[in-house]
Amino acid sequence: MSIFCGQNLICVRGERTVFTDLDFNLDAGGALVLIGPNGSGKSSLLRLMSGLLPQAAGSLSWNNEEIREDPEAHADRMHYVGHHDAVKPVLSVAENVAFWASLRGRGKKTQSAVMAALEAFGIAHLAEVPGRFLSAGQKRRVNLARILAAPAPLWLLDEPTTALDKQTIGALEATIAAHRAGGGMVVISTHSDMGLESFKVLDLAGFAIRQAS
Amino acid sequence: MSGFMAILKRDLHLATRQGMDNMMVVMFFVIAVVLFPFGVGPEPNILARIAAGVIWVAALLASMLSLERLFQTDFEDGSLELLSLSPITLEVAVLAKVAAHWLTTGLPLIVAAPLLAVLLNMNAEGFPMLIVALLLGTPSLSLIGAVGAALILGSRRGGVLLALLILPLYIPVLIFGVSAVDAVIGGFEANAQLLILGAFLMGALALCPWAAAAGVRQAIE
């Protein structure tokens, strides 16, 4: 039985239907890779999965419970990495990550979890550096460290490899592998090949509405 | 509750690290009030007569100045999306941001107000009431302003639009805030005005976080 399912999803942005009748399902430890040309709705699907965007029709469920019924419970078990890195220029790297971890209130262990997360993405030496001095790739690493600092079973990653160097992509792959080994799930949209094992592919090009001719 | 404190602490932190932003609001308040003696002439009686009104109007404008940035920076760098996806209810997050806004802009205005009242030759009997009325009134301004700040997210030239949306809603607070001070100076009780200001605050506290959160959800959709 799959944990995270979507059935007959329809997404409408503005006046335009992005995709229709889309189904997916994800088991514990599973990975779903979203591919498709620009504008085919990869980001929209991820936003829909996160709850940022309401679906026009269809159902999204977690353990057979409709996600819309309890959006806060969904937020608690999910991390979303979007196009923006949400790094505050005047806060240090450690403060940025610690703030987001503290919102998920996992007791006093936050501080060590933050340092471990920074370590995992090779930015522990930048812990005290204010966000405004970071490069694009370093900001992305801070954003990724954020999802590691407070554990959640579902990761929704929208092109997480943007601006990352090869070494960090390797670190990200290792992190995702460890996350899945612990029963975590991940949905990734990407244009580059990532070294993941046994993943499902969802090609969004197949769900676009054909132009009326 | 811990989430409320975490967001409040972060916003206060951000405000103190960018200290100039809040100083500018107070500076604007002082300069706007100081302009009046130049405009209406230095006659002490006239200034004393209009002092309460001038201070309140300047406080309204000053608190509005900083409202545009209440959600804007978080919206632009993606923090607002993540806040709405955190397990904290968005209404609580909005309330925490409004509380931080009031502490960093409303409170300094209240501290500066008596000084300006002296400059305008306001009757000293009105000073305590001016502070009490501002204490009750300015949180309402921040709360109502948050609704406007959420509605203008994503629009260009949001600042002017914000003024058009929010200033009409500030009028009741202005009327009762000024009349409380004038009543005390005239030798009357001001309980009724304070009760009404308190009622506004309670009403705003109950309604505005919901309205602002709805505006934020609309913006990040």
Short mmCIF file of C-alpha atoms in Angstrom, two decimals:
data_model
loop_
_atom_site.label_atom_id
_atom_site.label_comp_id
_atom_site.label_asym_id
_atom_site.label_seq_id
_atom_site.Cartn_x
_atom_site.Cartn_y
_atom_site.Cartn_z
CA MET A 1 0.00 0.00 0.00
CA SER A 2 1.46 3.33 -1.00
CA ILE A 3 1.69 6.06 1.60
CA PHE A 4 1.60 9.21 -0.51
CA CYS A 5 -0.84 9.06 -3.45
CA GLY A 6 -2.33 11.40 -5.97
CA GLN A 7 -5.24 10.47 -8.21
CA ASN A 8 -6.73 12.20 -11.23
CA LEU A 9 -4.98 15.43 -10.36
CA ILE A 10 -5.76 18.46 -12.45
CA CYS A 11 -3.73 21.64 -12.12
CA VAL A 12 -4.88 25.00 -13.44
CA ARG A 13 -2.66 28.08 -13.35
CA GLY A 14 -4.38 31.27 -14.35
CA GLU A 15 -6.62 30.27 -17.25
CA ARG A 16 -4.31 27.51 -18.45
CA THR A 17 -4.62 23.83 -17.62
CA VAL A 18 -1.11 22.60 -16.89
CA PHE A 19 -1.78 18.88 -16.60
CA THR A 20 -4.79 16.60 -16.27
CA ASP A 21 -5.55 13.12 -14.93
CA LEU A 22 -2.20 12.71 -13.30
CA ASP A 23 -1.70 9.78 -10.92
CA PHE A 24 1.29 8.96 -8.76
CA ASN A 25 2.04 6.90 -5.71
CA LEU A 26 5.00 6.66 -3.42
CA ASP A 27 5.96 3.96 -0.91
CA ALA A 28 8.12 4.31 2.15
CA GLY A 29 11.71 4.70 0.95
CA GLY A 30 10.56 5.53 -2.56
CA ALA A 31 11.76 8.21 -4.92
CA LEU A 32 9.86 9.87 -7.72
CA VAL A 33 11.74 11.82 -10.35
CA LEU A 34 9.73 14.37 -12.33
CA ILE A 35 10.93 15.04 -15.84
CA GLY A 36 9.50 16.99 -18.71
CA PRO A 37 10.18 20.09 -20.79
CA ASN A 38 10.02 23.62 -19.32
CA GLY A 39 6.48 24.60 -18.46
CA SER A 40 5.19 21.04 -18.34
CA GLY A 41 4.21 21.47 -14.70
CA LYS A 42 7.01 19.92 -12.64
CA SER A 43 7.12 22.84 -10.22
CA SER A 44 3.33 23.10 -10.19
CA LEU A 45 3.03 19.44 -9.25
CA LEU A 46 5.54 19.89 -6.43
CA ARG A 47 3.69 22.96 -5.15
CA LEU A 48 0.48 21.00 -5.36
CA MET A 49 2.03 18.15 -3.37
CA SER A 50 3.25 20.61 -0.74
CA GLY A 51 -0.15 22.24 -0.36
CA LEU A 52 0.96 25.66 -1.59
CA LEU A 53 -1.32 25.30 -4.57
CA PRO A 54 -4.80 23.75 -4.38
CA GLN A 55 -5.55 21.16 -7.04
CA ALA A 56 -8.43 21.99 -9.38
CA ALA A 57 -9.67 18.42 -9.11
CA GLY A 58 -8.50 15.03 -7.96
CA SER A 59 -7.26 13.81 -4.62
CA LEU A 60 -3.97 13.85 -2.75
CA SER A 61 -3.78 11.47 0.15
CA TRP A 62 -1.39 10.36 2.87
CA ASN A 63 -2.18 6.94 4.39
CA ASN A 64 -5.60 7.19 2.74
CA GLU A 65 -6.37 10.49 4.45
CA GLU A 66 -7.08 13.47 2.27
CA ILE A 67 -4.28 16.02 2.73
CA ARG A 68 -6.60 19.00 2.45
CA GLU A 69 -8.40 17.84 5.59
CA ASP A 70 -5.38 18.60 7.76
CA PRO A 71 -2.81 20.82 6.05
CA GLU A 72 -0.82 21.40 9.25
CA ALA A 73 -0.21 17.69 9.78
CA HIS A 74 0.99 17.55 6.19
CA ALA A 75 3.29 20.52 6.73
CA ASP A 76 4.77 18.76 9.74
CA ARG A 77 5.82 15.69 7.75
CA MET A 78 7.05 17.49 4.66
CA HIS A 79 9.96 19.66 3.53
CA TYR A 80 9.78 21.74 0.39
CA VAL A 81 12.75 23.22 -1.45
CA GLY A 82 11.64 25.71 -4.07
CA HIS A 83 13.37 28.14 -6.39
CA HIS A 84 14.04 30.64 -3.59
CA ASP A 85 16.48 29.81 -0.85
CA ALA A 86 14.92 31.91 1.93
CA VAL A 87 18.31 32.90 3.32
CA LYS A 88 18.14 36.12 5.35
CA PRO A 89 21.08 38.39 4.45
CA VAL A 90 21.64 39.69 7.99
CA LEU A 91 21.39 36.37 9.79
CA SER A 92 24.35 34.00 9.95
CA VAL A 93 24.18 30.63 8.21
CA ALA A 94 23.69 28.79 11.50
CA GLU A 95 20.95 31.23 12.59
CA ASN A 96 19.14 30.83 9.29
CA VAL A 97 19.07 27.05 9.57
CA ALA A 98 18.33 27.08 13.31
CA PHE A 99 15.29 29.32 12.82
CA TRP A 100 13.61 26.93 10.40
CA ALA A 101 14.51 23.97 12.59
CA SER A 102 13.06 25.69 15.67
CA LEU A 103 9.68 26.08 13.94
CA ARG A 104 9.42 22.32 13.93
CA GLY A 105 10.14 22.27 17.65
CA ARG A 106 12.16 19.13 18.18
CA GLY A 107 13.32 20.06 21.66
CA LYS A 108 16.77 21.23 22.67
CA LYS A 109 18.66 19.09 20.19
CA THR A 110 18.29 21.77 17.53
CA GLN A 111 21.79 23.21 17.89
CA SER A 112 23.67 19.95 17.32
CA ALA A 113 21.28 18.97 14.53
CA VAL A 114 21.99 22.28 12.80
CA MET A 115 25.75 21.79 12.97
CA ALA A 116 25.44 18.22 11.71
CA ALA A 117 23.32 19.44 8.78
CA LEU A 118 25.85 22.16 7.92
CA GLU A 119 28.60 19.55 8.12
CA ALA A 120 26.76 17.26 5.70
CA PHE A 121 26.75 19.94 3.00
CA GLY A 122 30.27 21.20 3.71
CA ILE A 123 29.32 24.62 5.05
CA ALA A 124 30.15 24.14 8.73
CA HIS A 125 33.07 26.57 8.33
CA LEU A 126 30.59 29.23 7.17
CA ALA A 127 28.32 28.87 10.24
CA GLU A 128 29.00 32.40 11.49
CA VAL A 129 29.03 34.12 8.09
CA PRO A 130 26.03 36.39 7.36
CA GLY A 131 23.79 35.26 4.50
CA ARG A 132 24.58 38.27 2.33
CA PHE A 133 28.17 37.10 1.71
CA LEU A 134 27.12 33.70 0.34
CA SER A 135 27.28 32.66 -3.29
CA ALA A 136 24.24 31.19 -5.05
CA GLY A 137 25.52 27.67 -4.54
CA GLN A 138 26.25 28.26 -0.88
CA LYS A 139 22.75 29.66 -0.35
CA ARG A 140 21.33 26.54 -1.96
CA ARG A 141 23.41 24.43 0.44
CA VAL A 142 22.00 26.38 3.39
CA ASN A 143 18.51 25.67 2.07
CA LEU A 144 19.31 21.97 1.80
CA ALA A 145 20.86 21.93 5.28
CA ARG A 146 17.53 23.32 6.53
CA ILE A 147 15.66 20.17 5.52
CA LEU A 148 18.28 17.99 7.15
CA ALA A 149 18.24 19.88 10.47
CA ALA A 150 14.62 18.97 11.26
CA PRO A 151 13.67 15.47 10.11
CA ALA A 152 10.48 14.95 8.08
CA PRO A 153 9.52 11.86 6.07
CA LEU A 154 8.66 13.55 2.77
CA TRP A 155 11.04 15.76 0.80
CA LEU A 156 9.82 17.76 -2.18
CA LEU A 157 12.82 19.09 -4.07
CA ASP A 158 12.32 21.44 -6.99
CA GLU A 159 15.51 21.31 -9.07
CA PRO A 160 17.73 21.03 -5.99
CA THR A 161 20.94 20.77 -8.00
CA THR A 162 20.70 24.31 -9.40
CA ALA A 163 23.97 26.18 -8.74
CA LEU A 164 25.51 23.23 -6.90
CA ASP A 165 29.00 21.93 -7.70
CA LYS A 166 29.69 18.26 -8.46
CA GLN A 167 30.93 17.49 -4.98
CA THR A 168 27.81 18.89 -3.32
CA ILE A 169 25.55 17.05 -5.75
CA GLY A 170 27.33 13.92 -4.53
CA ALA A 171 26.66 14.94 -0.93
CA LEU A 172 23.00 15.54 -1.81
CA GLU A 173 22.74 12.11 -3.43
CA ALA A 174 24.26 10.50 -0.34
CA THR A 175 21.86 12.45 1.89
CA ILE A 176 18.86 11.36 -0.16
CA ALA A 177 20.05 7.75 -0.08
CA ALA A 178 20.37 7.87 3.72
CA HIS A 179 16.94 9.54 3.97
CA ARG A 180 15.36 6.78 1.88
CA ALA A 181 17.16 4.05 3.78
CA GLY A 182 15.40 5.39 6.89
CA GLY A 183 12.01 5.05 5.19
CA GLY A 184 11.86 8.63 3.92
CA MET A 185 10.34 9.59 0.60
CA VAL A 186 11.54 12.08 -1.95
CA VAL A 187 10.07 13.73 -5.01
CA ILE A 188 12.58 15.53 -7.22
CA SER A 189 12.21 17.54 -10.36
CA THR A 190 15.41 17.69 -12.33
CA HIS A 191 16.92 18.21 -15.74
CA SER A 192 20.23 16.60 -14.93
CA ASP A 193 20.75 12.94 -14.15
CA MET A 194 21.10 12.30 -10.46
CA GLY A 195 22.65 9.18 -9.04
CA LEU A 196 19.60 7.68 -7.37
CA GLU A 197 18.82 4.01 -6.99
CA SER A 198 15.56 2.33 -8.00
CA PHE A 199 13.44 5.36 -8.61
CA LYS A 200 10.21 5.88 -10.51
CA VAL A 201 10.06 8.39 -13.31
CA LEU A 202 7.04 10.56 -14.02
CA ASP A 203 7.16 12.29 -17.39
CA LEU A 204 4.84 15.25 -17.20
CA ALA A 205 4.85 15.79 -20.94
CA GLY A 206 2.34 12.93 -21.18
CA PHE A 207 -0.30 14.71 -19.13
CA ALA A 208 -0.52 17.98 -20.99
CA ILE A 209 -3.80 18.81 -22.66
CA ARG A 210 -3.42 18.64 -26.42
CA GLN A 211 -3.88 21.90 -28.21
CA ALA A 212 -7.35 22.15 -29.71
CA SER A 213 -6.81 22.15 -33.44
CA MET B 1 3.38 29.15 21.12
CA SER B 2 7.06 28.27 20.69
CA GLY B 3 6.63 28.94 16.98
CA PHE B 4 5.16 32.37 17.76
CA MET B 5 8.18 33.18 19.93
CA ALA B 6 10.62 31.85 17.32
CA ILE B 7 9.18 34.09 14.59
CA LEU B 8 8.93 37.07 16.94
CA LYS B 9 12.55 36.59 17.98
CA ARG B 10 13.72 36.26 14.41
CA ASP B 11 11.91 39.42 13.29
CA LEU B 12 13.24 41.42 16.24
CA HIS B 13 16.68 40.08 15.42
CA LEU B 14 16.34 41.13 11.80
CA ALA B 15 15.09 44.57 12.83
CA THR B 16 17.96 45.22 15.23
CA ARG B 17 20.55 44.08 12.68
CA GLN B 18 19.03 46.50 10.15
CA GLY B 19 18.73 49.23 12.78
CA MET B 20 18.48 52.15 10.37
CA ASP B 21 15.08 51.09 9.00
CA ASN B 22 13.36 51.56 12.32
CA MET B 23 15.29 54.69 13.19
CA MET B 24 14.08 56.22 9.95
CA VAL B 25 10.46 55.69 10.95
CA VAL B 26 11.01 57.60 14.19
CA MET B 27 12.97 60.29 12.34
CA PHE B 28 10.12 60.68 9.87
CA PHE B 29 7.69 61.00 12.76
CA VAL B 30 9.80 63.73 14.38
CA ILE B 31 10.35 65.66 11.15
CA ALA B 32 6.69 65.47 10.11
CA VAL B 33 5.62 66.91 13.47
CA VAL B 34 8.31 69.58 13.45
CA LEU B 35 7.12 70.80 10.03
CA PHE B 36 3.80 71.97 11.47
CA PRO B 37 5.08 74.98 13.43
CA PHE B 38 6.69 76.15 10.17
CA GLY B 39 3.44 75.73 8.32
CA VAL B 40 0.90 77.15 10.73
CA GLY B 41 3.19 79.67 12.45
CA PRO B 42 4.80 79.63 15.88
CA GLU B 43 1.78 80.91 17.85
CA PRO B 44 1.82 78.78 21.05
CA ASN B 45 -1.96 78.72 21.48
CA ILE B 46 -2.62 77.42 17.99
CA LEU B 47 0.08 74.77 18.36
CA ALA B 48 -1.28 73.67 21.73
CA ARG B 49 -4.74 73.40 20.19
CA ILE B 50 -3.64 71.14 17.30
CA ALA B 51 -0.86 69.22 19.12
CA ALA B 52 -2.74 65.97 19.78
CA GLY B 53 -4.10 65.81 16.24
CA VAL B 54 -0.73 66.51 14.63
CA ILE B 55 1.03 63.85 16.71
CA TRP B 56 -1.61 61.25 15.92
CA VAL B 57 -1.66 61.98 12.18
CA ALA B 58 2.14 61.84 12.03
CA ALA B 59 2.10 58.57 13.98
CA LEU B 60 -0.38 57.07 11.50
CA LEU B 61 1.78 58.04 8.54
CA ALA B 62 4.99 56.90 10.20
CA SER B 63 3.64 53.49 11.14
CA MET B 64 2.36 53.07 7.60
CA LEU B 65 5.79 53.81 6.13
CA SER B 66 7.29 50.59 7.41
CA LEU B 67 4.26 48.40 6.73
CA GLU B 68 5.12 47.82 3.11
CA ARG B 69 8.12 45.78 4.20
CA LEU B 70 6.19 43.71 6.74
CA PHE B 71 5.75 40.79 4.33
CA GLN B 72 7.54 42.04 1.22
CA THR B 73 11.09 40.88 1.99
CA ASP B 74 9.90 37.48 3.23
CA PHE B 75 7.78 37.19 0.10
CA GLU B 76 10.67 37.97 -2.23
CA ASP B 77 13.22 35.59 -0.72
CA GLY B 78 10.80 32.68 -0.37
CA SER B 79 10.59 32.75 3.43
CA LEU B 80 6.86 33.43 3.33
CA GLU B 81 6.27 30.23 1.33
CA LEU B 82 8.23 28.24 3.86
CA LEU B 83 6.46 29.93 6.77
CA SER B 84 3.11 28.93 5.31
CA LEU B 85 4.43 25.37 4.87
CA SER B 86 5.71 25.14 8.43
CA PRO B 87 3.57 23.38 11.03
CA ILE B 88 2.83 26.79 12.59
CA THR B 89 -0.61 28.07 11.67
CA LEU B 90 -0.14 30.95 9.25
CA GLU B 91 -2.45 33.16 11.35
CA VAL B 92 -0.11 32.73 14.32
CA ALA B 93 2.91 33.48 12.14
CA VAL B 94 1.21 36.67 10.90
CA LEU B 95 0.40 37.69 14.47
CA ALA B 96 4.04 37.18 15.47
CA LYS B 97 5.21 39.35 12.58
CA VAL B 98 2.71 42.07 13.52
CA ALA B 99 3.85 41.94 17.15
CA ALA B 100 7.45 42.37 16.02
CA HIS B 101 6.41 45.26 13.77
CA TRP B 102 4.69 47.02 16.64
CA LEU B 103 7.60 46.49 19.03
CA THR B 104 10.08 47.90 16.53
CA THR B 105 8.04 50.81 15.14
CA GLY B 106 4.99 51.49 17.35
CA LEU B 107 6.84 51.48 20.63
CA PRO B 108 9.59 53.93 19.56
CA LEU B 109 6.87 56.30 18.34
CA ILE B 110 5.24 56.22 21.76
CA VAL B 111 8.57 57.00 23.40
CA ALA B 112 9.14 59.96 21.07
CA ALA B 113 5.59 61.33 21.35
CA PRO B 114 5.83 63.16 24.72
CA LEU B 115 8.95 64.95 23.54
CA LEU B 116 7.11 66.21 20.48
CA ALA B 117 4.16 67.15 22.65
CA VAL B 118 6.49 69.46 24.57
CA LEU B 119 7.70 70.96 21.29
CA LEU B 120 4.12 71.69 20.29
CA ASN B 121 3.33 73.29 23.66
CA MET B 122 0.70 70.70 24.47
CA ASN B 123 -0.95 71.06 27.86
CA ALA B 124 1.00 68.82 30.27
CA GLU B 125 -2.21 67.31 31.66
CA GLY B 126 -2.67 65.51 28.37
CA PHE B 127 0.71 63.71 28.37
CA PRO B 128 -0.28 60.55 30.26
CA MET B 129 -3.44 60.22 28.22
CA LEU B 130 -1.51 60.70 24.96
CA ILE B 131 0.73 57.78 25.90
CA VAL B 132 -2.15 55.57 27.02
CA ALA B 133 -4.15 56.34 23.88
CA LEU B 134 -1.13 55.61 21.66
CA LEU B 135 -0.49 52.36 23.56
CA LEU B 136 -4.03 51.26 22.83
CA GLY B 137 -4.22 52.67 19.32
CA THR B 138 -0.91 51.83 17.63
CA PRO B 139 -1.26 48.02 17.91
CA SER B 140 -4.55 48.37 16.03
CA LEU B 141 -2.69 50.33 13.35
CA SER B 142 -0.13 47.53 12.94
CA LEU B 143 -2.86 44.88 12.81
CA ILE B 144 -5.03 46.70 10.26
CA GLY B 145 -1.92 47.56 8.29
CA ALA B 146 -0.92 43.90 8.08
CA VAL B 147 -4.08 43.18 6.08
CA GLY B 148 -3.11 45.88 3.59
CA ALA B 149 0.50 44.70 3.50
CA ALA B 150 -0.67 41.17 2.66
CA LEU B 151 -3.02 42.41 -0.06
CA ILE B 152 -0.36 44.39 -1.90
CA LEU B 153 2.10 41.47 -2.08
CA GLY B 154 3.24 40.97 -5.62
CA SER B 155 2.00 44.31 -6.90
CA ARG B 156 4.31 46.99 -8.19
CA ARG B 157 4.20 50.41 -6.49
CA GLY B 158 2.59 48.68 -3.55
CA GLY B 159 3.40 51.53 -1.18
CA VAL B 160 0.92 54.00 -2.65
CA LEU B 161 -1.76 51.36 -2.96
CA LEU B 162 -1.17 50.43 0.66
CA ALA B 163 -1.81 54.03 1.75
CA LEU B 164 -5.06 54.13 -0.22
CA LEU B 165 -6.23 50.85 1.27
CA ILE B 166 -5.23 51.43 4.85
CA LEU B 167 -5.56 55.13 5.68
CA PRO B 168 -9.39 55.18 5.49
CA LEU B 169 -9.47 52.29 7.95
CA TYR B 170 -7.25 54.25 10.34
CA ILE B 171 -9.78 57.09 10.68
CA PRO B 172 -11.75 55.68 13.67
CA VAL B 173 -8.54 55.11 15.64
CA LEU B 174 -7.44 58.66 14.82
CA ILE B 175 -10.76 60.20 15.90
CA PHE B 176 -10.95 58.47 19.26
CA GLY B 177 -7.23 58.74 19.93
CA VAL B 178 -7.26 62.50 19.49
CA SER B 179 -10.52 63.00 21.30
CA ALA B 180 -9.26 61.08 24.35
CA VAL B 181 -6.36 63.52 24.70
CA ASP B 182 -8.50 66.59 24.02
CA ALA B 183 -11.09 65.47 26.59
CA VAL B 184 -8.50 65.18 29.35
CA ILE B 185 -7.02 68.57 28.49
CA GLY B 186 -10.53 70.05 28.54
CA GLY B 187 -11.09 68.64 32.02
CA PHE B 188 -13.35 65.71 31.12
CA GLU B 189 -13.16 61.95 31.60
CA ALA B 190 -11.81 59.99 28.64
CA ASN B 191 -13.00 56.54 29.66
CA ALA B 192 -15.43 56.19 26.78
CA GLN B 193 -12.76 56.94 24.17
CA LEU B 194 -10.33 54.51 25.76
CA LEU B 195 -12.96 51.80 25.87
CA ILE B 196 -13.68 52.31 22.19
CA LEU B 197 -9.95 52.21 21.34
CA GLY B 198 -9.71 49.02 23.37
CA ALA B 199 -12.68 47.58 21.52
CA PHE B 200 -11.01 48.39 18.20
CA LEU B 201 -7.87 46.63 19.37
CA MET B 202 -9.80 43.52 20.42
CA GLY B 203 -11.71 43.48 17.15
CA ALA B 204 -8.53 43.93 15.11
CA LEU B 205 -6.76 41.26 17.14
CA ALA B 206 -9.54 38.80 16.38
CA LEU B 207 -10.06 39.58 12.69
CA CYS B 208 -6.89 40.98 11.14
CA PRO B 209 -4.59 37.93 11.48
CA TRP B 210 -7.15 35.86 9.58
CA ALA B 211 -7.63 38.44 6.86
CA ALA B 212 -3.87 38.99 6.49
CA ALA B 213 -3.18 35.24 6.38
CA ALA B 214 -5.80 34.86 3.65
CA GLY B 215 -4.07 37.63 1.71
CA VAL B 216 -0.70 35.94 2.11
CA ARG B 217 -2.08 32.58 0.94
CA GLN B 218 -3.52 34.30 -2.11
CA ALA B 219 -0.16 35.88 -2.89
CA ILE B 220 1.96 32.73 -2.67
CA GLU B 221 -0.46 30.46 -4.48
#
